[in-house]
Amino acid sequence: MRIADYTNQTHPRVAVDAVLFSIAEGALKALLVKIKKGPFAGRWAFPGGLVQVGESLDDAARRELYEKTGVQDLYLEQLYTFGDAQRDPTAHTVAVAYFALVPDPGRTLHSGDKYADIGWFPVRQLPQLAYDHNAMAAYALQRLQAKLGYTNIVYSLLPREFTLAEIQEIYEVIVDRKLDRRNFRRKILALGLLKPLPKTRRGAHRPATLYTFTRRSPMNVEVL
Amino acid sequence: MRIADYTNQTHPRVAVDAVLFSIAEGALKALLVKIKKGPFAGRWAFPGGLVQVGESLDDAARRELYEKTGVQDLYLEQLYTFGDAQRDPTAHTVAVAYFALVPDPGRTLHSGDKYADIGWFPVRQLPQLAYDHNAMAAYALQRLQAKLGYTNIVYSLLPREFTLAEIQEIYEVIVDRKLDRRNFRRKILALGLLKPLPKTRRGAHRPATLYTFTRRSPMNVEVL
């Protein structure tokens, strides 16, 4: 790694980077883009870019994600700000990291002109990423695991209608352990956040009742 | 409040602001400085300043606090990054907020040339501050209260030797409620973080045993 040369820089720059999580094919995945130019050319990274003058940090994160994924209705939360002077060899860049959640997007992504490629990667088998993005990924996963325990934000990873088995699977995939089926159902139903729908889904087993969230905005509740 | 005019700005600037807490005279206090110039002249604010090229965010926060207070051995933690475009009417400035803790400093402060005045203010009776610093104060207090419940960071608010009554008073002042004396002592001693010293302090009541922390670095423990 080259040491940064800031000779011509008068102020650190401000960027946003977004760790977008989703559940697909039974795994927790994160969206990565492949960098085209510069010292990290060919490496994967979280999408991001410089904050524009007059733009809020949240807006900048939403804009970057919208430009990269087309997704607009996502859960977004500021994670941590990474500011080590050497994290970007081209210029001292302070990165305000966000984490974001979407239901299984299940569709083709377009990387646009800025990046060479784009794709969903299993969070627990990420390649060596550009910048300090592996540390960012670890921090985001830790926050997601913690928040799943004391908030209702799992709603942002689920489609509008789902079974209790599906919500449990998301918990198990993220906290990375099996949960007792009966205890989990009792707890999650006792919170009063789920409403049963007058319909079922047929699968390999007997038909399962479909549920929906009574509220799709974040709040603190003790789930785990 | 004027609306920001960014005509000549090409990038947002990056600053650090530090919410320094201490306990003095039985109250939780925060260090404020009085602004000399610009649209907030005469208003109080948390000390802060622009991040220098090549300087990490943590280093910038430590530097600002050292320049303002002379304190070097303090607990420091990144809080949240405030980036609304209108928060500073002179230029779009992204502020990485920190919160810091020191034992009762009990000495005169010097504001230096940059500020008109400096002082400790009760956190629950702050004046109307410059920028978005009242929101920053609320966020910092919330974080401090939460962290007191699940970490050992109270050590950074105490002198090297203290009584159990003194540690309980700090908890009560910060969480803003009375704690059961017997329960609190049982819990705090069961954590194995405190070591009794072979000496006592004489006061209005019978002599109280002095304690010290076995470890003065942050860790997660369930205190409350």
Short mmCIF file of C-alpha atoms in Angstrom, two decimals, chain B residues 47-182:
data_model
loop_
_atom_site.label_atom_id
_atom_site.label_comp_id
_atom_site.label_asym_id
_atom_site.label_seq_id
_atom_site.Cartn_x
_atom_site.Cartn_y
_atom_site.Cartn_z
CA PRO B 47 -15.23 23.06 21.53
CA GLY B 48 -14.22 21.90 18.08
CA GLY B 49 -12.50 22.77 14.87
CA LEU B 50 -11.58 21.66 11.39
CA VAL B 51 -9.83 18.35 10.84
CA GLN B 52 -6.37 18.80 9.37
CA VAL B 53 -5.18 16.92 6.30
CA GLY B 54 -3.32 13.81 7.45
CA GLU B 55 -4.90 13.82 10.93
CA SER B 56 -7.25 11.08 12.11
CA LEU B 57 -10.65 12.03 13.54
CA ASP B 58 -9.75 10.70 17.00
CA ASP B 59 -6.51 12.68 16.95
CA ALA B 60 -8.35 15.82 15.90
CA ALA B 61 -10.83 15.42 18.78
CA ARG B 62 -8.00 14.83 21.28
CA ARG B 63 -6.10 17.84 19.93
CA GLU B 64 -9.10 20.15 20.23
CA LEU B 65 -9.80 19.03 23.79
CA TYR B 66 -6.17 19.29 24.81
CA GLU B 67 -5.91 22.80 23.36
CA LYS B 68 -9.09 23.87 25.18
CA THR B 69 -8.75 22.09 28.51
CA GLY B 70 -5.20 20.78 28.88
CA VAL B 71 -6.72 17.37 29.66
CA GLN B 72 -4.94 14.46 28.00
CA ASP B 73 -6.00 11.34 29.86
CA LEU B 74 -9.65 11.16 28.97
CA TYR B 75 -12.17 8.63 27.72
CA LEU B 76 -13.04 9.46 24.12
CA GLU B 77 -15.61 7.88 21.81
CA GLN B 78 -17.06 8.84 18.46
CA LEU B 79 -20.72 9.73 18.86
CA TYR B 80 -22.42 10.58 15.56
CA THR B 81 -21.75 12.68 12.49
CA PHE B 82 -23.92 15.73 11.95
CA GLY B 83 -24.01 16.86 8.34
CA ASP B 84 -27.07 18.97 7.64
CA ALA B 85 -26.17 21.53 5.04
CA GLN B 86 -27.71 24.39 7.05
CA ARG B 87 -26.11 23.63 10.42
CA ASP B 88 -23.35 26.20 9.87
CA PRO B 89 -24.48 29.36 8.03
CA THR B 90 -20.95 30.24 6.92
CA ALA B 91 -20.13 27.01 5.05
CA HIS B 92 -21.37 23.44 4.69
CA THR B 93 -19.48 21.76 7.52
CA VAL B 94 -19.83 18.11 8.45
CA ALA B 95 -19.18 17.70 12.19
CA VAL B 96 -17.97 14.39 13.58
CA ALA B 97 -19.14 14.58 17.19
CA TYR B 98 -17.27 12.89 20.05
CA PHE B 99 -18.13 12.45 23.65
CA ALA B 100 -15.43 12.47 26.30
CA LEU B 101 -15.30 11.88 30.05
CA VAL B 102 -12.93 13.20 32.73
CA PRO B 103 -12.93 13.11 36.53
CA ASP B 104 -13.90 16.38 38.27
CA PRO B 105 -11.20 18.70 36.88
CA GLY B 106 -11.57 21.15 39.80
CA ARG B 107 -9.29 23.77 38.32
CA THR B 108 -9.31 26.93 36.27
CA LEU B 109 -9.77 26.66 32.53
CA HIS B 110 -8.20 28.89 29.93
CA SER B 111 -10.14 29.62 26.79
CA GLY B 112 -7.14 30.81 24.78
CA ASP B 113 -7.49 33.33 21.97
CA LYS B 114 -10.04 31.52 19.86
CA TYR B 115 -12.95 31.80 22.30
CA ALA B 116 -14.32 34.61 24.48
CA ASP B 117 -14.95 32.41 27.52
CA ILE B 118 -15.03 28.82 28.77
CA GLY B 119 -16.92 27.04 31.54
CA TRP B 120 -18.69 23.97 32.89
CA PHE B 121 -22.50 23.99 32.55
CA PRO B 122 -25.09 21.64 34.08
CA VAL B 123 -26.09 19.33 31.22
CA ARG B 124 -29.78 19.50 32.06
CA GLN B 125 -29.85 23.32 31.99
CA LEU B 126 -27.81 24.20 28.93
CA PRO B 127 -28.42 27.57 27.27
CA GLN B 128 -29.40 27.75 23.60
CA LEU B 129 -26.18 26.63 21.91
CA ALA B 130 -24.65 27.48 18.54
CA TYR B 131 -25.10 25.22 15.47
CA ASP B 132 -27.00 21.99 16.23
CA HIS B 133 -25.16 21.58 19.52
CA ASN B 134 -28.28 21.18 21.67
CA ALA B 135 -29.16 18.11 19.59
CA MET B 136 -25.56 16.95 19.96
CA ALA B 137 -25.81 17.36 23.75
CA ALA B 138 -29.03 15.32 23.89
CA TYR B 139 -27.47 12.57 21.79
CA ALA B 140 -24.34 12.50 23.95
CA LEU B 141 -26.33 12.32 27.19
CA GLN B 142 -28.42 9.46 25.81
CA ARG B 143 -25.26 7.55 24.81
CA LEU B 144 -23.63 8.17 28.19
CA GLN B 145 -26.71 6.93 30.06
CA ALA B 146 -26.91 3.80 27.91
CA LYS B 147 -23.18 3.03 28.19
CA LEU B 148 -23.23 3.40 31.97
CA GLY B 149 -25.69 0.50 32.02
CA TYR B 150 -23.66 -1.96 29.95
CA THR B 151 -19.99 -0.90 30.27
CA ASN B 152 -17.43 -0.01 32.94
CA ILE B 153 -16.70 3.49 31.58
CA VAL B 154 -17.71 5.12 34.87
CA TYR B 155 -14.03 4.64 35.79
CA SER B 156 -13.20 7.62 33.58
CA LEU B 157 -15.37 9.93 35.72
CA LEU B 158 -13.80 8.88 39.04
CA PRO B 159 -10.49 9.69 40.68
CA ARG B 160 -8.10 6.81 41.32
CA GLU B 161 -9.56 6.18 44.81
CA PHE B 162 -13.24 6.49 45.68
CA THR B 163 -15.93 5.13 48.00
CA LEU B 164 -18.92 3.03 46.96
CA ALA B 165 -21.14 6.00 47.86
CA GLU B 166 -19.24 8.13 45.34
CA ILE B 167 -19.60 5.68 42.46
CA GLN B 168 -23.31 5.30 43.25
CA GLU B 169 -23.74 9.08 43.27
CA ILE B 170 -22.26 9.30 39.77
CA TYR B 171 -24.68 6.66 38.52
CA GLU B 172 -27.61 8.45 40.15
CA VAL B 173 -26.61 11.85 38.76
CA ILE B 174 -26.31 10.51 35.21
CA VAL B 175 -29.31 8.17 35.01
CA ASP B 176 -31.26 10.79 36.98
CA ARG B 177 -32.91 8.47 39.53
CA LYS B 178 -32.16 7.02 42.95
CA LEU B 179 -30.72 3.50 43.03
CA ASP B 180 -31.22 1.00 45.82
CA ARG B 181 -28.01 1.15 47.88
CA ARG B 182 -27.82 -2.53 48.76
#
